[in-house]
């Protein structure tokens, strides 16, 4: 028994793997979770990202090599689009030459600008290629790229169906940071110096202006509970509070402590935020970002809401009065909160990063695209 196991470990030790994509926290954080799982199994992980994404800071900080390429989004007028297309074409050429040199056993696209050119280049070289789709509704690029890859690995079960029959989609869940599963309320409260009950408000990796303004007003005078508002870089400088029990932060590297300390969480419907709350198991009010054409955050949220794991609050209904009322209603309902928290916890996917890593390594060992 030990012989085949040892031989597979030995080949993982030598294997190099490329993870491509990034942009926002929603793409970079799960990518890093997969990278950690791969590194633990002895593989060498190299990232391809864009020069403008969050990966620029987070990937080297986690100790991985990053090739940052100049890339841009397709949104905007014809000049911008043309420039984005030129950058895309150049990125495919650059990825092909990097992949030719690195000779990875497998490539994973996680979404974001660098994902598609790397996947296209890897396919053209016959390298085993995967995509991880974080959202319940696959984006246009992943839908098209899905047909090219060996497997599309999805965070939400619904996404598999939405890819259609021509794509091999496998539900693996959302790669989530380990600390989220380990955090406990008492320790978190003590570490953060917070007096319970605690309300946590955060709007994804970049913040959410509508929620930020409503929360600053709703909790800005005085509250019989603690409020932590993680505002994001863009909105942080414009927010203030007179309430000594209301903390406004720019970003939290240790979000697991804040989630573990919380009784009620108000979040956007980003896939990362939702699965992070699920990992800790807390009662959440979800306010989906309303301006995505495909309503991806509403559909992400619905998966949890339909399973009794979260409450929905449409963005158009968010103002200081409604936000405070909804938070206090939930704070006053111990049983309702417990039920939401426990259903939320049951939807967490603690094995997702391992699953993605295992599939990539197995494909790399097989050596076929
Ligand atoms: C507006 C927008 O385009 N949003 C998309 C983006 O969201 P965005 O990048 O905001 O993503 P997510 O909610 O998916 O993830 C944010 C991640 O950042 C973490 N975090 C956030 C704040 C903080 O202080 N500390 C911290 O660690 C969260 O815990 C979470 O893990 O990517 C997601 C995944 O494709 C999509 O579902 C969202 O629709």
Tab-separated table of C-alpha atoms and ligand atoms in Angstrom:
chain	number	residue	atom	x	y	z
A	1	UNK	CA	0.000	0.000	0.000
A	2	UNK	CA	2.753	2.404	0.924
A	3	UNK	CA	4.523	2.090	-2.423
A	4	UNK	CA	2.020	3.819	-4.714
A	5	UNK	CA	1.341	6.456	-2.056
A	6	UNK	CA	4.997	7.250	-1.693
A	7	UNK	CA	5.539	7.393	-5.415
A	8	UNK	CA	2.695	9.876	-5.863
A	9	UNK	CA	4.071	12.048	-3.057
A	10	UNK	CA	7.453	11.967	-4.694
A	11	UNK	CA	6.070	13.240	-7.999
A	12	UNK	CA	4.071	15.981	-6.185
A	13	UNK	CA	7.372	17.067	-4.692
A	14	UNK	CA	8.767	17.771	-8.118
A	15	UNK	CA	5.622	19.107	-9.664
A	16	UNK	CA	5.224	22.746	-10.553
A	17	UNK	CA	1.718	24.188	-10.788
A	18	UNK	CA	0.511	27.566	-12.079
A	19	UNK	CA	-2.431	29.507	-10.639
A	20	UNK	CA	-3.627	32.399	-12.798
A	21	UNK	CA	-6.003	35.272	-12.124
A	22	UNK	CA	-6.897	37.591	-9.286
A	23	UNK	CA	-8.083	41.185	-9.157
A	24	UNK	CA	-10.319	41.327	-6.088
A	25	UNK	CA	-10.170	39.425	-2.800
A	26	UNK	CA	-12.946	37.187	-4.084
A	27	UNK	CA	-10.503	35.638	-6.577
A	28	UNK	CA	-7.141	36.047	-4.839
A	29	UNK	CA	-8.059	34.605	-1.428
A	30	UNK	CA	-9.397	31.217	-2.665
A	31	UNK	CA	-6.405	31.036	-5.052
A	32	UNK	CA	-4.050	31.414	-2.101
A	33	UNK	CA	-5.926	28.730	-0.134
A	34	UNK	CA	-5.413	26.297	-3.027
A	35	UNK	CA	-1.762	27.361	-3.289
A	36	UNK	CA	-1.202	26.583	0.410
A	37	UNK	CA	-2.789	23.144	-0.009
A	38	UNK	CA	-0.542	22.463	-3.020
A	39	UNK	CA	2.566	23.675	-1.196
A	40	UNK	CA	1.770	21.416	1.762
A	41	UNK	CA	1.731	18.492	-0.633
A	42	UNK	CA	5.171	19.407	-1.904
A	43	UNK	CA	4.255	21.117	-5.182
A	44	UNK	CA	5.848	24.381	-6.290
A	45	UNK	CA	3.243	27.055	-7.037
A	46	UNK	CA	3.779	29.997	-9.396
A	47	UNK	CA	1.160	32.730	-9.875
A	48	UNK	CA	0.265	34.683	-13.023
A	49	UNK	CA	-1.661	37.859	-12.189
A	50	UNK	CA	-2.377	41.361	-13.390
A	51	UNK	CA	-0.290	44.395	-12.467
A	52	UNK	CA	-3.315	46.160	-10.996
A	53	UNK	CA	-4.867	43.413	-8.850
A	54	UNK	CA	-4.782	42.620	-5.138
A	55	UNK	CA	-2.504	39.653	-5.976
A	56	UNK	CA	0.335	42.150	-6.401
A	57	UNK	CA	0.465	42.526	-2.593
A	58	UNK	CA	-1.054	39.297	-1.278
A	59	UNK	CA	0.795	36.690	-3.360
A	60	UNK	CA	4.405	37.697	-2.510
A	61	UNK	CA	3.312	38.269	1.106
A	62	UNK	CA	2.234	34.606	1.229
A	63	UNK	CA	5.649	33.576	-0.122
A	64	UNK	CA	4.726	32.667	-3.716
A	65	UNK	CA	6.326	33.846	-6.951
A	66	UNK	CA	4.121	36.154	-9.046
A	67	UNK	CA	4.410	37.079	-12.727
A	68	UNK	CA	2.376	40.293	-12.989
A	69	UNK	CA	1.193	41.104	-16.522
A	70	UNK	CA	-0.222	44.386	-17.857
A	71	UNK	CA	-3.941	43.678	-18.439
A	72	UNK	CA	-7.189	45.650	-18.429
A	73	UNK	CA	-10.952	45.039	-18.369
A	74	UNK	CA	-13.138	45.094	-21.474
A	75	UNK	CA	-15.562	47.658	-20.006
A	76	UNK	CA	-15.639	51.186	-21.427
A	77	UNK	CA	-15.538	52.825	-24.855
A	78	UNK	CA	-14.032	51.462	-28.086
A	79	UNK	CA	-10.517	52.807	-27.383
A	80	UNK	CA	-10.377	51.129	-23.993
A	81	UNK	CA	-11.737	47.904	-25.398
A	82	UNK	CA	-9.193	47.884	-28.192
A	83	UNK	CA	-6.392	48.471	-25.683
A	84	UNK	CA	-7.699	45.661	-23.450
A	85	UNK	CA	-7.779	43.280	-26.419
A	86	UNK	CA	-4.209	44.132	-27.392
A	87	UNK	CA	-3.072	43.539	-23.795
A	88	UNK	CA	-4.984	40.242	-23.754
A	89	UNK	CA	-3.314	39.029	-26.968
A	90	UNK	CA	0.124	40.028	-25.638
A	91	UNK	CA	-0.640	38.236	-22.355
A	92	UNK	CA	-1.442	34.990	-24.205
A	93	UNK	CA	1.950	35.170	-25.941
A	94	UNK	CA	3.719	35.970	-22.654
A	95	UNK	CA	1.876	33.150	-20.824
A	96	UNK	CA	2.826	30.685	-23.563
A	97	UNK	CA	6.474	31.558	-23.227
A	98	UNK	CA	6.357	31.455	-19.396
A	99	UNK	CA	4.530	28.118	-19.428
A	100	UNK	CA	6.989	26.741	-21.967
A	101	UNK	CA	9.800	27.606	-19.583
A	102	UNK	CA	8.061	26.562	-16.324
A	103	UNK	CA	6.538	23.357	-17.730
A	104	UNK	CA	3.836	23.032	-15.034
A	105	UNK	CA	1.918	19.798	-14.502
A	106	UNK	CA	-1.376	21.711	-14.313
A	107	UNK	CA	-2.795	25.234	-14.587
A	108	UNK	CA	-5.735	26.663	-12.617
A	109	UNK	CA	-7.600	29.813	-13.699
A	110	UNK	CA	-9.417	31.464	-10.795
A	111	UNK	CA	-11.114	34.329	-12.680
A	112	UNK	CA	-9.939	37.916	-13.064
A	113	UNK	CA	-7.925	39.420	-15.921
A	114	UNK	CA	-4.968	37.001	-15.993
A	115	UNK	CA	-7.088	33.865	-15.836
A	116	UNK	CA	-8.316	33.599	-19.456
A	117	UNK	CA	-4.996	34.294	-21.257
A	118	UNK	CA	-3.214	31.755	-19.054
A	119	UNK	CA	-5.914	29.116	-19.601
A	120	UNK	CA	-5.860	29.710	-23.380
A	121	UNK	CA	-2.049	29.502	-23.482
A	122	UNK	CA	-1.977	26.356	-21.317
A	123	UNK	CA	-4.555	24.617	-23.515
A	124	UNK	CA	-2.627	25.444	-26.644
A	125	UNK	CA	0.388	23.722	-25.081
A	126	UNK	CA	-1.629	20.645	-24.061
A	127	UNK	CA	-1.225	21.284	-20.302
A	128	UNK	CA	-3.983	19.991	-17.961
A	129	UNK	CA	-6.111	23.035	-17.275
A	130	UNK	CA	-8.781	23.798	-14.676
A	131	UNK	CA	-11.004	26.719	-13.773
A	132	UNK	CA	-12.383	27.479	-10.331
A	133	UNK	CA	-15.663	29.393	-10.573
A	134	UNK	CA	-16.493	31.121	-7.266
A	135	UNK	CA	-19.918	32.437	-8.165
A	136	UNK	CA	-23.299	30.825	-8.507
A	137	UNK	CA	-23.647	32.330	-11.991
A	138	UNK	CA	-20.580	31.717	-14.160
A	139	UNK	CA	-19.177	34.811	-15.831
A	140	UNK	CA	-19.064	35.127	-19.633
A	141	UNK	CA	-15.340	34.449	-19.865
A	142	UNK	CA	-15.475	31.329	-17.692
A	143	UNK	CA	-18.494	30.049	-19.607
A	144	UNK	CA	-16.496	30.199	-22.829
A	145	UNK	CA	-13.234	28.993	-21.285
A	146	UNK	CA	-15.093	26.151	-19.548
A	147	UNK	CA	-15.348	24.324	-22.858
A	148	UNK	CA	-11.569	24.289	-23.227
A	149	UNK	CA	-10.547	22.967	-19.849
A	150	UNK	CA	-10.299	19.534	-18.321
A	151	UNK	CA	-12.658	20.426	-15.459
A	152	UNK	CA	-14.472	23.449	-14.115
A	153	UNK	CA	-14.501	23.276	-10.332
A	154	UNK	CA	-17.412	25.198	-8.824
A	155	UNK	CA	-18.094	26.683	-5.396
A	156	UNK	CA	-21.912	26.548	-5.669
A	157	UNK	CA	-23.728	23.374	-6.780
A	158	UNK	CA	-26.031	25.529	-8.983
A	159	UNK	CA	-23.101	26.749	-11.056
A	160	UNK	CA	-22.412	23.241	-12.393
A	161	UNK	CA	-25.851	23.166	-14.001
A	162	UNK	CA	-25.455	26.664	-15.401
A	163	UNK	CA	-22.308	25.711	-17.321
A	164	UNK	CA	-24.330	23.355	-19.507
A	165	UNK	CA	-23.689	19.825	-20.707
A	166	UNK	CA	-20.643	20.500	-22.866
A	167	UNK	CA	-18.607	21.432	-19.788
A	168	UNK	CA	-17.347	18.998	-17.180
A	169	UNK	CA	-18.253	20.884	-13.995
A	170	UNK	CA	-17.574	19.431	-10.561
A	171	UNK	CA	-18.841	20.861	-7.278
A	172	UNK	CA	-15.911	21.256	-4.871
A	173	UNK	CA	-16.979	24.262	-2.769
A	174	UNK	CA	-15.142	27.478	-1.940
A	175	UNK	CA	-11.502	27.297	-0.818
A	176	UNK	CA	-11.608	29.053	2.538
A	177	UNK	CA	-8.891	30.159	4.960
A	178	UNK	CA	-8.291	27.655	7.749
A	179	UNK	CA	-8.273	30.200	10.534
A	180	UNK	CA	-11.991	30.734	9.914
A	181	UNK	CA	-12.742	27.183	11.030
A	182	UNK	CA	-10.560	27.472	14.097
A	183	UNK	CA	-11.644	30.833	15.523
A	184	UNK	CA	-13.683	30.824	18.747
A	185	UNK	CA	-15.914	33.567	20.125
A	186	UNK	CA	-14.382	33.972	23.589
A	187	UNK	CA	-10.822	34.197	22.366
A	188	UNK	CA	-11.801	36.567	19.569
A	189	UNK	CA	-13.699	38.878	21.938
A	190	UNK	CA	-10.721	38.949	24.279
A	191	UNK	CA	-8.165	39.493	21.519
A	192	UNK	CA	-10.157	42.320	19.993
A	193	UNK	CA	-11.223	43.829	23.335
A	194	UNK	CA	-14.886	43.833	22.328
A	195	UNK	CA	-17.881	43.796	24.653
A	196	UNK	CA	-20.695	41.497	23.364
A	197	UNK	CA	-23.101	41.500	21.679
A	198	UNK	CA	-21.227	42.367	18.500
A	199	UNK	CA	-22.484	43.411	15.079
A	200	UNK	CA	-20.042	43.168	12.150
A	201	UNK	CA	-20.642	45.114	8.950
A	202	UNK	CA	-18.414	44.576	5.916
A	203	UNK	CA	-18.851	45.065	2.204
A	204	UNK	CA	-16.482	42.580	0.538
A	205	UNK	CA	-12.841	43.199	-0.261
A	206	UNK	CA	-13.397	46.729	-1.559
A	207	UNK	CA	-16.178	47.988	0.715
A	208	UNK	CA	-19.715	49.014	-0.258
A	209	UNK	CA	-20.605	52.709	-0.231
A	210	UNK	CA	-24.345	52.340	0.288
A	211	UNK	CA	-23.912	50.003	3.266
A	212	UNK	CA	-21.061	52.105	4.664
A	213	UNK	CA	-23.054	55.352	4.662
A	214	UNK	CA	-26.159	53.709	6.134
A	215	UNK	CA	-24.138	51.940	8.855
A	216	UNK	CA	-22.194	55.082	9.798
A	217	UNK	CA	-25.498	56.879	10.341
A	218	UNK	CA	-27.353	53.953	11.919
A	219	UNK	CA	-24.722	53.159	14.547
A	220	UNK	CA	-22.920	56.521	14.756
A	221	UNK	CA	-24.541	57.945	17.934
A	222	UNK	CA	-25.003	55.268	20.579
A	223	UNK	CA	-25.797	51.550	20.662
A	224	UNK	CA	-26.373	48.996	23.456
A	225	UNK	CA	-24.085	46.609	21.485
A	226	UNK	CA	-20.674	46.841	19.829
A	227	UNK	CA	-20.448	47.530	16.114
A	228	UNK	CA	-17.408	46.869	13.937
A	229	UNK	CA	-17.613	48.323	10.453
A	230	UNK	CA	-14.938	47.290	7.957
A	231	UNK	CA	-15.240	50.045	5.398
A	232	UNK	CA	-12.641	49.272	2.719
A	233	UNK	CA	-9.901	51.558	1.420
A	234	UNK	CA	-12.088	53.777	-0.785
A	235	UNK	CA	-14.736	54.750	1.812
A	236	UNK	CA	-12.703	54.637	5.022
A	237	UNK	CA	-11.410	58.256	4.938
A	238	UNK	CA	-14.903	59.735	4.631
A	239	UNK	CA	-16.517	57.884	7.553
A	240	UNK	CA	-16.590	58.808	11.234
A	241	UNK	CA	-18.547	57.971	14.384
A	242	UNK	CA	-19.348	59.539	17.746
A	243	UNK	CA	-20.326	56.201	19.261
A	244	UNK	CA	-17.597	54.775	21.542
A	245	UNK	CA	-18.937	51.264	20.849
A	246	UNK	CA	-18.651	51.714	17.063
A	247	UNK	CA	-15.271	50.928	15.459
A	248	UNK	CA	-14.605	51.761	11.830
A	249	UNK	CA	-11.670	49.946	10.211
A	250	UNK	CA	-10.183	50.138	6.748
A	251	UNK	CA	-9.466	46.399	6.301
A	252	UNK	CA	-9.019	43.388	8.575
A	253	UNK	CA	-6.327	40.839	7.770
A	254	UNK	CA	-7.695	38.767	10.667
A	255	UNK	CA	-11.343	38.825	9.598
A	256	UNK	CA	-11.803	35.419	11.305
A	257	UNK	CA	-11.534	37.094	14.726
A	258	UNK	CA	-14.157	39.688	13.835
A	259	UNK	CA	-16.484	37.029	12.437
A	260	UNK	CA	-15.998	34.772	15.455
A	261	UNK	CA	-16.742	37.684	17.823
A	262	UNK	CA	-19.928	38.634	15.945
A	263	UNK	CA	-23.533	37.776	16.776
A	264	UNK	CA	-24.926	39.357	13.627
A	265	UNK	CA	-23.051	40.013	10.372
A	266	UNK	CA	-24.134	42.349	7.568
A	267	UNK	CA	-22.382	41.512	4.286
A	268	UNK	CA	-22.518	41.909	0.516
A	269	UNK	CA	-23.230	38.754	-1.511
A	270	UNK	CA	-19.674	38.080	-2.706
A	271	UNK	CA	-18.955	34.362	-2.735
A	272	UNK	CA	-15.909	34.751	-0.495
A	273	UNK	CA	-17.770	36.730	2.148
A	274	UNK	CA	-20.656	34.246	2.217
A	275	UNK	CA	-18.490	31.144	2.555
A	276	UNK	CA	-16.314	32.883	5.166
A	277	UNK	CA	-19.391	33.549	7.303
A	278	UNK	CA	-20.435	29.925	6.742
A	279	UNK	CA	-17.033	28.688	7.946
A	280	UNK	CA	-17.478	30.510	11.252
A	281	UNK	CA	-21.250	29.871	11.362
A	282	UNK	CA	-22.865	33.228	12.120
A	283	UNK	CA	-26.290	34.786	11.496
A	284	UNK	CA	-26.016	36.995	8.419
A	285	UNK	CA	-28.053	39.682	6.702
A	286	UNK	CA	-26.961	39.750	3.048
A	287	UNK	CA	-27.233	42.892	0.901
A	288	UNK	CA	-26.306	41.812	-2.664
A	289	UNK	CA	-24.499	44.309	-4.882
A	290	UNK	CA	-27.315	45.417	-7.218
A	291	UNK	CA	-25.404	46.514	-10.333
A	292	UNK	CA	-23.971	43.309	-11.757
A	293	UNK	CA	-25.653	42.540	-15.060
A	294	UNK	CA	-26.011	38.865	-14.160
A	295	UNK	CA	-27.111	39.526	-10.549
A	296	UNK	CA	-24.359	37.184	-9.379
A	297	UNK	CA	-24.482	38.371	-5.774
A	298	UNK	CA	-28.277	37.975	-5.546
A	299	UNK	CA	-27.960	34.400	-6.822
A	300	UNK	CA	-25.058	33.683	-4.473
A	301	UNK	CA	-27.148	34.998	-1.568
A	302	UNK	CA	-30.233	33.049	-2.619
A	303	UNK	CA	-28.417	29.753	-2.245
A	304	UNK	CA	-27.956	30.522	1.455
A	305	UNK	CA	-31.291	32.279	2.013
A	306	UNK	CA	-33.310	29.420	0.476
A	307	UNK	CA	-31.634	27.019	2.903
A	308	UNK	CA	-32.551	29.089	5.964
A	309	UNK	CA	-28.911	30.126	6.407
A	310	UNK	CA	-29.145	33.897	5.881
A	311	UNK	CA	-31.600	36.795	5.560
A	312	UNK	CA	-31.825	38.947	2.461
A	313	UNK	CA	-31.945	42.764	2.515
A	314	UNK	CA	-32.212	44.334	-0.962
A	315	UNK	CA	-29.770	47.196	-1.508
A	316	UNK	CA	-32.599	49.598	-2.479
A	317	UNK	CA	-34.114	49.152	1.011
A	318	UNK	CA	-30.863	49.966	2.808
A	319	UNK	CA	-30.974	53.163	4.845
A	320	UNK	CA	-29.913	53.887	8.425
A	321	UNK	CA	-33.348	53.201	9.906
A	322	UNK	CA	-33.989	49.903	8.114
A	323	UNK	CA	-30.464	48.634	8.686
A	324	UNK	CA	-30.620	49.317	12.414
A	325	UNK	CA	-34.109	47.802	12.704
A	326	UNK	CA	-33.106	44.591	10.871
A	327	UNK	CA	-29.941	44.203	12.948
A	328	UNK	CA	-31.783	44.767	16.242
A	329	UNK	CA	-34.585	42.415	15.280
A	330	UNK	CA	-32.058	39.629	14.791
A	331	UNK	CA	-30.084	40.555	17.914
A	332	UNK	CA	-33.311	40.223	19.907
A	333	UNK	CA	-34.173	36.803	18.484
A	334	UNK	CA	-31.782	34.269	20.051
A	335	UNK	CA	-33.480	31.253	18.554
A	336	UNK	CA	-33.711	32.711	15.044
A	337	UNK	CA	-30.067	33.675	15.190
A	338	UNK	CA	-29.005	30.233	16.348
A	339	UNK	CA	-30.998	28.562	13.564
A	340	UNK	CA	-29.476	30.812	10.882
A	341	UNK	CA	-25.974	30.308	12.265
A	342	UNK	CA	-26.256	26.551	12.373
A	343	UNK	CA	-27.686	26.274	8.828
A	344	UNK	CA	-24.950	28.629	7.653
A	345	UNK	CA	-22.260	26.454	9.216
A	346	UNK	CA	-23.669	23.363	7.508
A	347	UNK	CA	-23.036	24.977	4.101
A	348	UNK	CA	-19.322	25.610	4.700
A	349	UNK	CA	-16.876	23.737	2.469
A	350	UNK	CA	-13.739	23.055	4.538
A	351	UNK	CA	-12.301	20.500	2.080
A	352	UNK	CA	-12.528	22.610	-1.070
A	353	UNK	CA	-8.894	23.762	-1.270
A	354	UNK	CA	-7.639	20.204	-0.742
A	355	UNK	CA	-10.045	18.916	-3.370
A	356	UNK	CA	-8.858	21.417	-5.981
A	357	UNK	CA	-5.202	20.724	-5.134
A	358	UNK	CA	-5.751	16.956	-5.322
A	359	UNK	CA	-7.393	17.147	-8.749
A	360	UNK	CA	-4.611	19.328	-10.135
A	361	UNK	CA	-1.880	17.052	-8.823
A	362	UNK	CA	-3.614	13.930	-10.097
A	363	UNK	CA	-3.949	15.485	-13.568
A	364	UNK	CA	-0.335	16.594	-13.495
A	365	UNK	CA	0.784	13.063	-12.611
A	366	UNK	CA	-1.257	11.679	-15.486
A	367	UNK	CA	0.403	14.232	-17.736
A	368	UNK	CA	-2.530	14.664	-20.118
A	369	UNK	CA	-4.570	17.753	-20.941
B	1	LIG	C1	-18.358	44.015	-6.468
B	1	LIG	C2	-17.769	42.763	-7.026
B	1	LIG	O1	-17.329	42.672	-8.157
B	1	LIG	N1	-17.797	41.715	-6.222
B	1	LIG	C3	-17.338	40.392	-6.624
B	1	LIG	C4	-15.980	40.133	-5.992
B	1	LIG	O2	-16.176	40.477	-4.662
B	1	LIG	P1	-15.130	40.669	-3.482
B	1	LIG	O3	-13.730	40.627	-3.926
B	1	LIG	O4	-15.603	41.803	-2.663
B	1	LIG	O5	-15.400	39.382	-2.801
B	1	LIG	P2	-15.822	38.315	-1.872
B	1	LIG	O6	-16.906	38.661	-0.980
B	1	LIG	O7	-15.987	37.113	-2.731
B	1	LIG	O8	-14.461	38.113	-1.036
B	1	LIG	C5	-13.915	39.084	-0.246
B	1	LIG	C6	-12.926	38.389	0.623
B	1	LIG	O9	-12.159	39.362	1.305
B	1	LIG	C7	-12.161	39.053	2.673
B	1	LIG	N2	-11.970	40.266	3.456
B	1	LIG	C8	-12.754	41.359	3.247
B	1	LIG	C9	-12.596	42.492	4.020
B	1	LIG	C10	-11.590	42.476	5.021
B	1	LIG	O10	-11.376	43.441	5.745
B	1	LIG	N3	-10.829	41.360	5.189
B	1	LIG	C11	-10.996	40.245	4.425
B	1	LIG	O11	-10.287	39.250	4.628
B	1	LIG	C12	-13.508	38.403	2.913
B	1	LIG	O12	-13.537	37.719	4.139
B	1	LIG	C13	-13.619	37.524	1.673
B	1	LIG	O13	-12.919	36.313	1.823
B	1	LIG	O14	-15.577	38.777	-6.213
B	1	LIG	C14	-16.507	37.773	-5.774
B	1	LIG	C15	-15.943	36.401	-6.133
B	1	LIG	O15	-15.813	36.280	-7.532
B	1	LIG	C16	-17.890	37.969	-6.386
B	1	LIG	O16	-18.792	37.025	-5.795
B	1	LIG	C17	-18.352	39.373	-6.112
B	1	LIG	O17	-19.604	39.572	-6.741
